[in-house]
Coordinates of C-alpha atoms in Angstrom, one line a residue:
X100 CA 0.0 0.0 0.0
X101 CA 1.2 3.7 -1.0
X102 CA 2.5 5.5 2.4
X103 CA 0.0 8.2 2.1
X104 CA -3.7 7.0 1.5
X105 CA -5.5 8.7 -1.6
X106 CA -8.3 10.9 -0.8
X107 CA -11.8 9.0 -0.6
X108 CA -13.4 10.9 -3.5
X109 CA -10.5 10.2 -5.9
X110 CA -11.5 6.2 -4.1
X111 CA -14.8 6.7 -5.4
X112 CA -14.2 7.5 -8.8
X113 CA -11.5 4.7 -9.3
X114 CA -13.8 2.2 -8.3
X115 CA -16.8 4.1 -10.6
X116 CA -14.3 3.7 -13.3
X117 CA -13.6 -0.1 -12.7
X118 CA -16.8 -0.6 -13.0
X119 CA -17.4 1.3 -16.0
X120 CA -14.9 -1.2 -17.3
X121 CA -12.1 1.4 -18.0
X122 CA -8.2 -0.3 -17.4
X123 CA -5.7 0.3 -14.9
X124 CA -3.2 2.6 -17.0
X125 CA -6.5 4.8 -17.8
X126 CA -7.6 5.0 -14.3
X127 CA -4.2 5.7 -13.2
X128 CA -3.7 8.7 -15.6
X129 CA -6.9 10.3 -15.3
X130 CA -6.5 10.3 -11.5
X131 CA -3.1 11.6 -11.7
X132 CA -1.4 8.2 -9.7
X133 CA 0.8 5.6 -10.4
X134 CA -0.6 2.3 -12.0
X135 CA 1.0 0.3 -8.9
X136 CA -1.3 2.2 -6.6
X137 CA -4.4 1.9 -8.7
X138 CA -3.4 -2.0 -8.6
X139 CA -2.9 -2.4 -4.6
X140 CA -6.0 -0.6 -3.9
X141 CA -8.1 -3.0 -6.3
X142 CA -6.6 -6.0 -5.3
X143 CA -7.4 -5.2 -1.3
X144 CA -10.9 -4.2 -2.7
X145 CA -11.7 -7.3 -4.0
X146 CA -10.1 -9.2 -1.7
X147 CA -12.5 -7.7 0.4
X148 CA -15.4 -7.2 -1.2
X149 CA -15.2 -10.2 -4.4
X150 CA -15.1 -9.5 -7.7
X151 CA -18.1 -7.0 -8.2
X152 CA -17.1 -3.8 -6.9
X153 CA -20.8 -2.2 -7.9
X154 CA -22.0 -2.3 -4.7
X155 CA -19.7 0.3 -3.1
X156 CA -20.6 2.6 -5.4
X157 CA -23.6 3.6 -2.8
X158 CA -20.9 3.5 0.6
X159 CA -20.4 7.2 1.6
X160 CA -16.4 8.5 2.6
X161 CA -17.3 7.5 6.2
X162 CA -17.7 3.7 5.5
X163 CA -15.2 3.4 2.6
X164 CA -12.3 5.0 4.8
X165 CA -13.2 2.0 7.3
X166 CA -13.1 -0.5 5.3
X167 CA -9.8 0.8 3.4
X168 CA -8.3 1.6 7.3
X169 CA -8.5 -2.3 8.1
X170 CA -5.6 -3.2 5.6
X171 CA -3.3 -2.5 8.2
X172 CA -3.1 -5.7 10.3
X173 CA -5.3 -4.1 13.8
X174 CA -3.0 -6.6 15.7
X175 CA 0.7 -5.2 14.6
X176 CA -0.5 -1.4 14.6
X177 CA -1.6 -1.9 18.3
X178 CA 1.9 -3.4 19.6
X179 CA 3.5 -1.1 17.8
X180 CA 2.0 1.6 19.5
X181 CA 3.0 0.0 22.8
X182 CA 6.8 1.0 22.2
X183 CA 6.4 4.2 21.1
X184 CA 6.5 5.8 24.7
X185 CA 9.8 3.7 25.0
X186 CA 11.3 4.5 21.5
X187 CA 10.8 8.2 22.3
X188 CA 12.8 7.9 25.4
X189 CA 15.1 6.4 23.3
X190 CA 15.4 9.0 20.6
X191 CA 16.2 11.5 23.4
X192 CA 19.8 9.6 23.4
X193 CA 22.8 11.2 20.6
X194 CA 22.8 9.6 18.2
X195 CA 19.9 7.8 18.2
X196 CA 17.1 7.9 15.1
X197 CA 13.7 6.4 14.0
X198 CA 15.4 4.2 11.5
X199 CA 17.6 2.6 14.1
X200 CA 14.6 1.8 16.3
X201 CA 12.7 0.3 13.1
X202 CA 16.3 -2.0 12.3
X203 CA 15.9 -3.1 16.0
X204 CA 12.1 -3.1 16.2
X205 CA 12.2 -5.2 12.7
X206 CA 14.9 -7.6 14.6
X207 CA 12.1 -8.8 17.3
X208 CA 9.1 -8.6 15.0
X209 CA 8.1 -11.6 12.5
X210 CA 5.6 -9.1 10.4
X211 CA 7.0 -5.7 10.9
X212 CA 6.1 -2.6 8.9
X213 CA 7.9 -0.8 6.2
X214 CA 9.9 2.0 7.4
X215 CA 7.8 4.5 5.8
X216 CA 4.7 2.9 8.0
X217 CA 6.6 3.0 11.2
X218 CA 7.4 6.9 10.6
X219 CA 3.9 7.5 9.9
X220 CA 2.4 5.6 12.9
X221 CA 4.9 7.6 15.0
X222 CA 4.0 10.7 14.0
X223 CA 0.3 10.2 14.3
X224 CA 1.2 8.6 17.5
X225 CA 2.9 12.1 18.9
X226 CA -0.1 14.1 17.2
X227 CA -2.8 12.0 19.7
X228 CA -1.0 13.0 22.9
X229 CA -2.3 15.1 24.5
X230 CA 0.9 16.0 26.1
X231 CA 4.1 16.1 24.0
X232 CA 6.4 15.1 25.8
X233 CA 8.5 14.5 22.3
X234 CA 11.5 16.7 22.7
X235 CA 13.6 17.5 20.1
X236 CA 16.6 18.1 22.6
X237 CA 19.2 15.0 22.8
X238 CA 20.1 14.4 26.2
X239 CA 23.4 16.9 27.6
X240 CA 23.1 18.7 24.4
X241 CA 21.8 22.4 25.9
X242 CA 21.0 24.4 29.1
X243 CA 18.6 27.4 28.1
X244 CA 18.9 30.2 30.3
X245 CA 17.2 33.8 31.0
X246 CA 15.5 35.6 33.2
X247 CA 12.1 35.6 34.2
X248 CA 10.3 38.8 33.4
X249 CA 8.4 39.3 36.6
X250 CA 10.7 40.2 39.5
X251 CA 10.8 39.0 43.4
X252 CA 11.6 41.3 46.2
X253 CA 12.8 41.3 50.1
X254 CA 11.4 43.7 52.8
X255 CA 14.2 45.4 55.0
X256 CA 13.6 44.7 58.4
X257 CA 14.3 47.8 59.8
X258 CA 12.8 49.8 56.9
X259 CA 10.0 48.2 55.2
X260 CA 11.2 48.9 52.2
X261 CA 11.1 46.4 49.2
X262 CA 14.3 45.8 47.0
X263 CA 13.3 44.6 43.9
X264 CA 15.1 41.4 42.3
X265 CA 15.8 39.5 39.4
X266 CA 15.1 36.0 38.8
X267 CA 17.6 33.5 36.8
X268 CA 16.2 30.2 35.5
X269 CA 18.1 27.2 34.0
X270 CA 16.6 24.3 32.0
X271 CA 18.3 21.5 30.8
X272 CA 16.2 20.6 27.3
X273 CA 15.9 16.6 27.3
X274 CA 14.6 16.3 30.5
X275 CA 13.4 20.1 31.3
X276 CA 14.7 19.2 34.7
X277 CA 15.1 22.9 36.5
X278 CA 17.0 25.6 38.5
X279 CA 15.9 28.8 39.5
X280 CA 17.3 31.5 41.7
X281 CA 16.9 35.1 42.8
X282 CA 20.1 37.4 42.3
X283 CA 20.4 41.7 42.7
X284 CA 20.6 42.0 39.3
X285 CA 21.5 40.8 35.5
X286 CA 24.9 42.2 35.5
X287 CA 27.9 40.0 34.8
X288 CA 29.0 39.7 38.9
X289 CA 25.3 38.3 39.1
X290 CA 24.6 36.3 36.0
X291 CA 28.0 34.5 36.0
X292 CA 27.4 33.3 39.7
X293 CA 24.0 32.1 39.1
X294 CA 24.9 29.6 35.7
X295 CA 27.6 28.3 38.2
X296 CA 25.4 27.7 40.7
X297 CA 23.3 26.0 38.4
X298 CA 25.7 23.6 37.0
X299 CA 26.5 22.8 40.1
X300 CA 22.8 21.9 40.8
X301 CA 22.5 20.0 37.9
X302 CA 26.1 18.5 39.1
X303 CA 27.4 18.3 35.4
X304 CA 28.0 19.9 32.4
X305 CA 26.2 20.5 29.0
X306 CA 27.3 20.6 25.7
X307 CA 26.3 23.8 24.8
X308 CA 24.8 27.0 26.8
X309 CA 22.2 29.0 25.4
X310 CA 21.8 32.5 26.7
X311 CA 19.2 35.6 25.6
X312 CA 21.1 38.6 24.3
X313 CA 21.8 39.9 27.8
X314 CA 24.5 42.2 27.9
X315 CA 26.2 40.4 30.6
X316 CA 27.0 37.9 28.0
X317 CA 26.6 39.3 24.6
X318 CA 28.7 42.4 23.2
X319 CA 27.3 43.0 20.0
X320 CA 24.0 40.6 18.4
X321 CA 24.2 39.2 15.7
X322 CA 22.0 36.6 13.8
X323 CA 25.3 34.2 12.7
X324 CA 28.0 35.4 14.8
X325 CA 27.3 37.4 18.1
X326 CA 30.1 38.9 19.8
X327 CA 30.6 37.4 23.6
X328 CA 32.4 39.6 26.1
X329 CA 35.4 38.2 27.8
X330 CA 34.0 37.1 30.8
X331 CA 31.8 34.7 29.4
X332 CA 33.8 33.2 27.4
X333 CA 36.4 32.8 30.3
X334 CA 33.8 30.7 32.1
X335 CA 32.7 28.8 29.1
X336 CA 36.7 27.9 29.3
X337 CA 37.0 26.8 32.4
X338 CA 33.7 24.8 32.2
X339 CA 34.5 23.4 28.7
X340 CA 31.4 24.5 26.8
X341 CA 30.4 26.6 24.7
X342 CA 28.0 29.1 24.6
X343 CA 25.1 29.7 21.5
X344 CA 23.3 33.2 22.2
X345 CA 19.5 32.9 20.5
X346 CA 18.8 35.0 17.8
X347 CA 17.4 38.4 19.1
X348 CA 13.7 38.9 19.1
X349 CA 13.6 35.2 18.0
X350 CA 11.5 33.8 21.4
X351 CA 11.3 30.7 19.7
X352 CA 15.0 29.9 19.9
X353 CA 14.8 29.5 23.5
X354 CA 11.0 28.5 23.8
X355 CA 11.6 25.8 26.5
X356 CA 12.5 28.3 28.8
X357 CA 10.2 30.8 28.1
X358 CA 7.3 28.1 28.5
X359 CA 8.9 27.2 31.9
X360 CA 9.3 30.5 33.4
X361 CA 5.4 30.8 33.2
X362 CA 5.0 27.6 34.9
X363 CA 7.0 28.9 37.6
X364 CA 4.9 31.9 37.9
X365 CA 2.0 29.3 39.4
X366 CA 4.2 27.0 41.0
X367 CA 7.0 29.1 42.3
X368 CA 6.0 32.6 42.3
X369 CA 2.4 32.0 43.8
X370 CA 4.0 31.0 46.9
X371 CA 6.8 33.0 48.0
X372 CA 4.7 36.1 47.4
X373 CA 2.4 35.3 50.3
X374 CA 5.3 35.0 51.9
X375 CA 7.7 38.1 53.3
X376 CA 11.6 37.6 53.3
X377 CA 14.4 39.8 54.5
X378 CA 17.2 38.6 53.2
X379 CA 18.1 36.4 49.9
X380 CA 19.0 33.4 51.6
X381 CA 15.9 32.8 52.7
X382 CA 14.2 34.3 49.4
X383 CA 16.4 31.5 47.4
X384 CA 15.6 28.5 50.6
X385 CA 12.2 28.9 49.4
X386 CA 12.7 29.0 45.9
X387 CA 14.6 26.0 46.1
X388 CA 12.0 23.9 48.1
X389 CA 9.7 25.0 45.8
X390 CA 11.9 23.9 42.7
X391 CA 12.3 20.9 44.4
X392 CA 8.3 19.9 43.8
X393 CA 7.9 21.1 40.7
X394 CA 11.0 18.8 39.2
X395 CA 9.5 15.7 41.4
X396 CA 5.8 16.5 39.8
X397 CA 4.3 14.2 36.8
X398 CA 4.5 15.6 33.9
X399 CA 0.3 15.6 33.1
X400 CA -1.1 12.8 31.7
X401 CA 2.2 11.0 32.2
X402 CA 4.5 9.0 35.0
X403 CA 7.2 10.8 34.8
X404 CA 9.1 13.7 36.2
X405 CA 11.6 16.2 35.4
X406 CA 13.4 14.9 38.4
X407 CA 13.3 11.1 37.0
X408 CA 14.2 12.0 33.0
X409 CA 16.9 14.2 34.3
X410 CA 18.3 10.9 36.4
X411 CA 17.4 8.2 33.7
X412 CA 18.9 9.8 30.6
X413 CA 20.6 13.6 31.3
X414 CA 22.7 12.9 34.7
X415 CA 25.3 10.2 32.6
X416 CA 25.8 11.5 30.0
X417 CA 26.3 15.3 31.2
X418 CA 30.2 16.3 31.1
X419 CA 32.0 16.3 34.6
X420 CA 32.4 19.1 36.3
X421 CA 36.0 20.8 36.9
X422 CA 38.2 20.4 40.3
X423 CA 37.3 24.0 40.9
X424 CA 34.8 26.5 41.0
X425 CA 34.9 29.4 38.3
X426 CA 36.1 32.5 39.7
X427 CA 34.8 35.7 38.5
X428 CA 37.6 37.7 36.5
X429 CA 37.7 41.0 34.7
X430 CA 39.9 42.3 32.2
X431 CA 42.2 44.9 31.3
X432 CA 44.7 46.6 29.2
X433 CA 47.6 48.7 30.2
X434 CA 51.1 49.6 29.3
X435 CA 54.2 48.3 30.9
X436 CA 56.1 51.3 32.4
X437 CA 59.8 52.1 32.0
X438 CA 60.4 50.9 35.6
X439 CA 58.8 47.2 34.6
X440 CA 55.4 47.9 36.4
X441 CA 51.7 48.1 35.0
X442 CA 49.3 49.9 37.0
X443 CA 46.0 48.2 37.4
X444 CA 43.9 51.5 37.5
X445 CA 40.5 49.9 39.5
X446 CA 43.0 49.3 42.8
X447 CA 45.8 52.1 41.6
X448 CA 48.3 49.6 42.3
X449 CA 51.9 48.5 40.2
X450 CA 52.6 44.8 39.6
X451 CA 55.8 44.1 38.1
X452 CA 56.3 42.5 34.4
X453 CA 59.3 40.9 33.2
X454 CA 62.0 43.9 31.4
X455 CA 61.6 42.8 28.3
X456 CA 58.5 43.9 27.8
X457 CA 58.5 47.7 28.6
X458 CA 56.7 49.9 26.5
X459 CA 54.5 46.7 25.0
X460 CA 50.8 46.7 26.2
X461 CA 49.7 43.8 27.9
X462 CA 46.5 42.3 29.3
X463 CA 45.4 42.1 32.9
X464 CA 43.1 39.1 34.2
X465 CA 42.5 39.2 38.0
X466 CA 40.3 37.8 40.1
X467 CA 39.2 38.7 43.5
X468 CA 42.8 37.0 44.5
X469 CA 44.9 36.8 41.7
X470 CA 46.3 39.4 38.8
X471 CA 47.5 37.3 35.8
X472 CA 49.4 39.2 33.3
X473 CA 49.5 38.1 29.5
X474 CA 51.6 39.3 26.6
X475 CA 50.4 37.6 23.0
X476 CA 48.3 35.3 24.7
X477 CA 50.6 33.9 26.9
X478 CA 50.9 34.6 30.9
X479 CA 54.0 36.4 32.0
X480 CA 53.9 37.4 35.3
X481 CA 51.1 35.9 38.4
X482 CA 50.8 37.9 41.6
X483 CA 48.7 38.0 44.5
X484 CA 46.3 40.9 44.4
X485 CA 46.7 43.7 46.8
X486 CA 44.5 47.1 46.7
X487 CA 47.1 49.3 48.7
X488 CA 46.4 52.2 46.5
X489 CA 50.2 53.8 44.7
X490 CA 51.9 50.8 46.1
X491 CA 54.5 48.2 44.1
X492 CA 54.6 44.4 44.3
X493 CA 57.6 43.6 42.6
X494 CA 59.2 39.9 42.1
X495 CA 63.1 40.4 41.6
X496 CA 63.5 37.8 38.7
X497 CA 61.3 40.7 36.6
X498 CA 63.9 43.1 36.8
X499 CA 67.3 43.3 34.7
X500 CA 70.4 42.3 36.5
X501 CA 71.6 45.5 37.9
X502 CA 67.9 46.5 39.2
X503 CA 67.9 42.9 41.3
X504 CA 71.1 44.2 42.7
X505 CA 69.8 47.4 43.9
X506 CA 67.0 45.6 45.3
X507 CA 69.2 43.7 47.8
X508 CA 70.7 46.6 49.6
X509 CA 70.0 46.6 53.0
X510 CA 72.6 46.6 56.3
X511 CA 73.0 42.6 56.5
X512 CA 73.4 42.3 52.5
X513 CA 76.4 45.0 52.8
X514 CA 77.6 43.3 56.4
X515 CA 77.4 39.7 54.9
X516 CA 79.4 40.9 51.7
X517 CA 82.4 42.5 53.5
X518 CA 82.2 39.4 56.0
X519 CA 83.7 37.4 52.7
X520 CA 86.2 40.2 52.5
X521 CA 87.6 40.3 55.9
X522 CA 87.5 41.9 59.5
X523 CA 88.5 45.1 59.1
X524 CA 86.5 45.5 55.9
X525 CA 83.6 44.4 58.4
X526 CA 84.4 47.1 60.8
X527 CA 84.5 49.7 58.1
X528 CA 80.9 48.9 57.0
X529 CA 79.3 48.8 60.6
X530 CA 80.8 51.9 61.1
X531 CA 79.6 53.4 58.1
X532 CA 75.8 52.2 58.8
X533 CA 76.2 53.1 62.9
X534 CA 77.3 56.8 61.7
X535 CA 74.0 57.8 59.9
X536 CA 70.9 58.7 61.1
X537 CA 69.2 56.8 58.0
X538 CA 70.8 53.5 56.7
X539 CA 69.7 54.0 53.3
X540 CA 72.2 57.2 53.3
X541 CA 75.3 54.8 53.7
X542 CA 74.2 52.1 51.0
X543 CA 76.2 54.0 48.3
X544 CA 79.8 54.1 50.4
X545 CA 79.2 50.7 51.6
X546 CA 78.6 50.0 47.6
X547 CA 81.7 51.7 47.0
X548 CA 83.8 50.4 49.7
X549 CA 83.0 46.9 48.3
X550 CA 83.6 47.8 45.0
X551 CA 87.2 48.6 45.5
X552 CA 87.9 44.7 45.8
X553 CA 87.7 44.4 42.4
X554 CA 90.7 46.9 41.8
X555 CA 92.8 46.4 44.7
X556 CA 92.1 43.2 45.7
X557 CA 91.3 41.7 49.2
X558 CA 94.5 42.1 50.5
X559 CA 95.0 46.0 50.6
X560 CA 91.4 46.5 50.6
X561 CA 91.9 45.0 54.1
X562 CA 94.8 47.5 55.7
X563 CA 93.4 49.9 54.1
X564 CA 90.3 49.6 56.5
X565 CA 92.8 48.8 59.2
X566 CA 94.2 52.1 58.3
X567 CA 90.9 53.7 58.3
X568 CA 89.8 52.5 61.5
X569 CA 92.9 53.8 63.1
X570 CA 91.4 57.3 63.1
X571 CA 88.3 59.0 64.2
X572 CA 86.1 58.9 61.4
X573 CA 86.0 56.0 58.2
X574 CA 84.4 56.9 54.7
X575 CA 84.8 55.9 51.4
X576 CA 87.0 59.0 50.6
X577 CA 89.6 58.5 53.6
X578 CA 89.9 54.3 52.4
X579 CA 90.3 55.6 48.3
X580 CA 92.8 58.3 50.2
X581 CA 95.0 55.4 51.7
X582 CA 94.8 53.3 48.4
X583 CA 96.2 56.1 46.6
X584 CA 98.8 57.2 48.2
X585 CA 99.8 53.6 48.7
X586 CA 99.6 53.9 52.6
X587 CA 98.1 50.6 53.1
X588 CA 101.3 48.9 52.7
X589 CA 103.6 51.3 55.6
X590 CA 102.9 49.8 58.4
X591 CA 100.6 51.2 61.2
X592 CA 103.2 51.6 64.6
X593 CA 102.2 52.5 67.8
X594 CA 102.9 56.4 67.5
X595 CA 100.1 56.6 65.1
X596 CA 97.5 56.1 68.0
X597 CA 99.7 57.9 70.4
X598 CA 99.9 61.1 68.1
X599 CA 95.7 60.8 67.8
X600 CA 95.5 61.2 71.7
X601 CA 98.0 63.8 72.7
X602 CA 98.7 67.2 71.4
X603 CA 101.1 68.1 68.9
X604 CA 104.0 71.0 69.8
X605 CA 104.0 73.0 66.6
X606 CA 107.5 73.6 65.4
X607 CA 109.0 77.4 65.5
X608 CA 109.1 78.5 61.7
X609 CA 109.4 82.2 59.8
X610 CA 106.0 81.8 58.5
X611 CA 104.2 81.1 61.7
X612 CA 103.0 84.2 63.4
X613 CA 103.1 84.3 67.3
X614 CA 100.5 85.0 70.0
X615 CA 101.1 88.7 70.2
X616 CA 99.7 89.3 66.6
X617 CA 96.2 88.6 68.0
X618 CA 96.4 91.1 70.8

């Protein structure tokens, strides 16, 4: 039999023309059908009926469409229709179609239907439900997401006054198993912690998220290619998914969510209004007890729940979520100064970068924790984040060579380097550091004192500190002093400390004018 039946009029006049003794091929052209169906339908007429077809020339549509309707075997159309509720199930599966349940229905059936038969049984099937609960989402394939247009609120205990909120709502589409939640708003900070929070309900991830054209998540709409902000993409990244805005002002796209949000309205909404909250913790405790009955409800007409799809054929095949929560990040750009240091202007603090990129812009990632800094796309420099406002946090491998040695100088780098010198060159330094009011002031002659090693050697380097420390006072300019004039290899003898405590008897000479010129 043809897959479609042909219309009981056109019936009528093929069998008026059989009668009238006209042939096949004639009845077939006129009719505008093939010969083969003009054949099956005669041959099940008269198989039927016998050999004289005159008498159904006086059956109305009603009674012809009967008798044509019992060609199909009553017995195999009624089993058949006992494994459609499981084939559907089935279909909800990747990868699974309707003509690799007919190969496997056709492998446990003696007298199965054609192929054609079994789609059209199907269909008509899925037509006399009252409920469709055909979905043309494969199970982990997509999460719709929005928010709800009609908004919750909280009372302030000590005001009475209401703060408005918004409403996030998650749907997974196999199962249409459900999260909703009540955030401040439909910013980024907001959004982004609500679809974690979701996966985490759902305890898995999707294949694919798809979000309205909020502007938390969507920079620029577009019907092909929309342009996603940073932020979202970042998350999509950690999650391993990826997100497929709807098209805007396409409702359609994302009809499974916008057909549950006005469920919720009844079976969420209706309750917590009667209800006053002051605070969204207990605003989202009731949500969530709420949510938890309408997942566990029947679907109508059926047996089962969102809560029992969602277990049966979404929960093992949903990807696994990552080690670690997604934290919320937020990007920037900004130049890397001459002094290795980018200034991440929301704290107006300086992190340092390594040299080699000064004068290149880079971009900053940071997190409530951590700033990451990138230069084309790969990370150079990770520091903990500090919001100590014109302040530097510096790591010393960043800097060139001679910067890292400036950034050792303190007294116990300049004591532990003369220690390798020797005693005396020990001395000199402590002196050096006691002598000023501010340490920093005698890094440069300590610096200097130690540098003289490299000319002079250790040897001399040491007497001439001996030297130095023989009289009152040690610098940098009385040890270069000694060097140069070579005194570092004369001896030091005892008069040298006797002439520094007693007073000298100044020799009589021409040019030295007496006492009695200053009467």
């Amino acid at each position: 039999m043809a897959n479609n039946r042909i219309r009981m009029k056109q019936l009528h006049t093929l069998i008026t023309y059989r009668v009238s003794g006209r042939s096949k091929r004639w009845i077939a052209r006129s009719l505008g059908i093939s010969r083969k169906t003009v054949d099956t339908y005669l041959g099940y007429l008269h198989s039927e009926i016998g050999s004289d077809l005159s008498e159904l020339l006086s059956w109305d549509e009603e009674a012809l469409f009967r008798l044509v309707k019992r060609q199909d075997s009553p017995t195999t159309h009624q089993e058949l229709e006992l494994l459609f509720p499981l084939y559907q199930k089935e279909l909800q599966k990747v990868g699974v179609t309707r003509l690799h349940l007919w190969q496997k229905y056709c492998l446990t059936t003696p007298h199965a239907v054609t192929y054609s038969r079994f789609c059209h049984y199907f269909r008509r099937w899925e037509a006399s439900q009252k409920v469709v609960m055909h979905l043309e989402h494969k199970a982990g394939d997509k999460l719709y997401i929005d928010f709800a247009g009609e908004k919750l609120h909280i009372t302030e205990t000590q005001t009475g006054k209401k703060q408005e909120l918004e409403v996030f709502v998650a749907v997974l589409g196999c199962s249409q198993y459900t999260y909703c939640q009540a955030v401040y708003s439909q910013k980024k900070h907001d959004f982004l912690l609500a679809l974690a929070n979701a996966l985490t309900y759902f305890a898995g991830v999707p294949q694919a998220i798809v979000p309205d054209n909020l502007k938390a998540a969507v920079t620029k709409s577009d019907r092909y290619e929309p342009d996603l902000n940073e932020s979202i993409e970042d998350f999509a990244s950690h999650y391993q998914t990826v997100i497929c805005p709807a098209r805007s002002r396409h409702p359609r796209d994302k009809a499974l969510v916008e057909r549950t949000v006005g469920i919720l309205y009844s079976r969420v909404y209706a309750f917590v209004n009667e209800h006053a909250f002051s605070s969204l913790h207990q605003l989202n405790e009731a949500i969530r007890e709420r949510l938890m009955l309408h997942n566990q409800s029947f679907f109508q007409g059926k047996t089962e729940s969102r809560q029992s799809l969602f277990e049966e054929l979404e929960r093992p095949v949903l990807h696994t979520l990552p080690s670690s929560r997604y934290e919320l990040k937020s990007f920037r750009k900004a130049k890397v100064q001459k002094n290795c240091h980018v200034l991440l202007s929301e704290d107006k603090h300086y992190y340092s970068v390594p040299y080699r990129y000064v004068g290149q812009y880079v971009k900053l990632i940071y997190s409530a924790e951590n700033v990451e800094v990138y230069a084309d796309h790969k990370r150079v420099a990770t520091h903990e984040r500090f919001r100590s406002q014109h302040q530097y946090t510096t790591l010393k491998e960043h800097l060139p060579a001679q910067h890292q040695y400036l950034m050792n100088w303190n007294p116990e780098f300049f004591e532990e380097q003369a220690k390798k010198i020797g005693a005396n060159t020990l001395l000199a330094v402590e002196q050096m550091l006691a002598k000023r009011k501010y340490a920093e002031q005698a890094y440069k002659s300590c610096a200097g004192t130690l540098a003289l090693v490299q000319k002079v050697g250790k040897e001399r380097l040491e007497n001439a500190c001996e030297r130095a420390l023989a009289y009152d006072f040690v610098s940098l300019k009385l040890i270069r002093n000694i060097l140069d004039r070579e005194l570092d290899k004369v001896p030091i003898t005892s008069e040298l400390s006797e002439e520094s405590s007693q007073t000298r008897i100044i020799p009589l000479h021409a040019n030295i004018r007496g006492a009695g010129n200053y009467q």
